[in-house]
């Protein structure tokens, strides 16, 4: 499953330097994965893909494993949240695509992403 990539998208309609207030976290963990465009998690498979022209601030997880399953949250300036439930399931079929969920102008929403490994 090491070729699998999950791209969790977060969008903000705010202008200016909004990106420094965006926090990605796995809700089961006490510390954030990222704040702004800085990664704080020790896991090198995490990356923040920042698209200022689209106002997207996406969390990319490479080489997804069963340990990555859980609830991920994108918090925009302490007021708007987007939650993803990432499930990793074993499959006999090879599936090494990119998985994308997208939503915009969210106050609170949940998405479910299932990755087959």
Short mmCIF file of C-alpha atoms in Angstrom, two decimals:
data_model
loop_
_atom_site.label_atom_id
_atom_site.label_comp_id
_atom_site.label_asym_id
_atom_site.label_seq_id
_atom_site.Cartn_x
_atom_site.Cartn_y
_atom_site.Cartn_z
CA UNK A 1 0.00 0.00 0.00
CA UNK A 2 2.99 2.31 0.01
CA UNK A 3 1.94 3.98 -3.25
CA UNK A 4 -1.37 5.17 -1.79
CA UNK A 5 -1.81 8.86 -1.18
CA UNK A 6 -4.69 10.54 0.63
CA UNK A 7 -5.38 14.21 -0.07
CA UNK A 8 -7.71 15.78 2.52
CA UNK A 9 -8.84 19.16 1.25
CA UNK A 10 -9.58 22.23 3.28
CA UNK A 11 -10.88 25.45 1.75
CA UNK A 12 -11.26 28.92 3.19
CA UNK A 13 -13.04 31.89 1.68
CA UNK A 14 -11.08 34.24 3.94
CA UNK A 15 -8.68 36.73 2.43
CA UNK A 16 -5.26 37.91 3.56
CA UNK A 17 -2.96 35.74 5.65
CA UNK A 18 -5.69 33.29 6.66
CA UNK A 19 -3.41 30.31 6.00
CA UNK A 20 -1.36 30.86 9.15
CA UNK A 21 -4.49 30.16 11.20
CA UNK A 22 -5.32 26.82 9.59
CA UNK A 23 -4.60 23.80 11.79
CA UNK A 24 -4.66 20.14 10.72
CA UNK A 25 -4.91 17.55 13.48
CA UNK A 26 -5.72 13.92 14.04
CA UNK A 27 -8.29 14.18 16.80
CA UNK A 28 -6.90 11.20 18.74
CA UNK A 29 -3.53 12.97 19.07
CA UNK A 30 -2.86 15.80 21.53
CA UNK A 31 -0.60 17.80 19.21
CA UNK A 32 -1.47 19.24 15.79
CA UNK A 33 -0.07 17.80 12.57
CA UNK A 34 0.40 21.28 11.15
CA UNK A 35 -0.18 24.94 11.91
CA UNK A 36 -0.11 27.18 8.87
CA UNK A 37 2.32 25.63 6.43
CA UNK A 38 4.57 24.20 9.16
CA UNK A 39 4.46 20.46 9.89
CA UNK A 40 4.83 19.66 13.60
CA UNK A 41 4.17 15.92 13.49
CA UNK A 42 7.34 13.80 13.42
CA UNK A 43 5.90 11.62 10.64
CA UNK A 44 7.62 12.59 7.36
CA UNK A 45 4.74 11.21 5.27
CA UNK A 46 2.67 14.32 6.05
CA UNK A 47 2.75 17.30 3.72
CA UNK A 48 0.69 20.47 3.53
CA UNK A 49 -0.21 21.42 -0.05
CA UNK A 50 -1.01 25.12 -0.03
CA UNK A 51 -2.77 26.63 -3.05
CA UNK A 52 -3.15 30.36 -2.30
CA UNK A 53 -4.90 31.14 -5.58
CA UNK A 54 -7.56 28.52 -4.78
CA UNK A 55 -7.45 29.20 -1.03
CA UNK A 56 -6.91 25.49 -0.45
CA UNK A 57 -4.84 24.12 2.38
CA UNK A 58 -4.71 20.35 1.94
CA UNK A 59 -3.22 17.63 4.10
CA UNK A 60 -1.44 14.97 2.06
CA UNK A 61 -0.58 11.61 3.64
CA UNK A 62 1.76 9.40 1.63
CA UNK A 63 2.15 5.62 2.00
CA UNK A 64 -1.09 5.27 3.96
CA UNK A 65 -1.15 2.44 6.52
CA UNK A 66 -3.71 1.05 8.95
CA UNK A 67 -2.21 3.31 11.64
CA UNK A 68 -3.42 6.35 9.68
CA UNK A 69 -7.07 5.44 10.23
CA UNK A 70 -8.91 7.97 12.38
CA UNK A 71 -10.60 11.34 12.41
CA UNK A 72 -8.73 14.28 10.88
CA UNK A 73 -9.81 17.85 11.40
CA UNK A 74 -9.06 21.03 9.51
CA UNK A 75 -9.68 24.06 11.70
CA UNK A 76 -9.85 27.50 10.09
CA UNK A 77 -9.24 30.41 12.48
CA UNK A 78 -10.85 28.62 15.45
CA UNK A 79 -14.36 28.99 14.02
CA UNK A 80 -14.81 26.64 11.06
CA UNK A 81 -14.10 22.91 11.10
CA UNK A 82 -13.97 20.21 8.48
CA UNK A 83 -13.66 16.62 9.71
CA UNK A 84 -12.64 13.55 7.74
CA UNK A 85 -12.99 9.97 8.93
CA UNK A 86 -10.19 7.98 7.32
CA UNK A 87 -10.74 4.22 7.26
CA UNK A 88 -8.05 1.87 5.98
CA UNK A 89 -9.30 -1.57 4.98
CA UNK A 90 -7.48 -4.61 3.69
CA UNK A 91 -8.32 -5.62 0.13
CA UNK A 92 -7.04 -8.35 -2.18
CA UNK A 93 -7.26 -5.92 -5.09
CA UNK A 94 -4.47 -3.43 -5.70
CA UNK A 95 -5.67 0.13 -5.48
CA UNK A 96 -3.02 2.81 -5.55
CA UNK A 97 -4.93 5.91 -6.58
CA UNK A 98 -5.35 9.33 -5.05
CA UNK A 99 -8.37 9.90 -2.83
CA UNK A 100 -9.89 13.36 -2.71
CA UNK A 101 -12.75 14.89 -0.76
CA UNK A 102 -13.72 18.51 -1.23
CA UNK A 103 -16.10 20.91 0.40
CA UNK A 104 -16.25 24.69 0.63
CA UNK A 105 -17.50 27.35 3.03
CA UNK A 106 -18.04 24.94 5.89
CA UNK A 107 -18.86 25.69 9.49
CA UNK A 108 -18.95 22.05 10.51
CA UNK A 109 -18.97 19.06 8.22
CA UNK A 110 -17.85 15.48 8.14
CA UNK A 111 -16.47 13.38 5.30
CA UNK A 112 -15.62 9.70 5.20
CA UNK A 113 -12.61 8.50 3.23
CA UNK A 114 -11.99 4.77 2.84
CA UNK A 115 -8.62 3.53 1.62
CA UNK A 116 -8.22 -0.10 0.58
CA UNK A 117 -4.85 -1.68 1.24
#
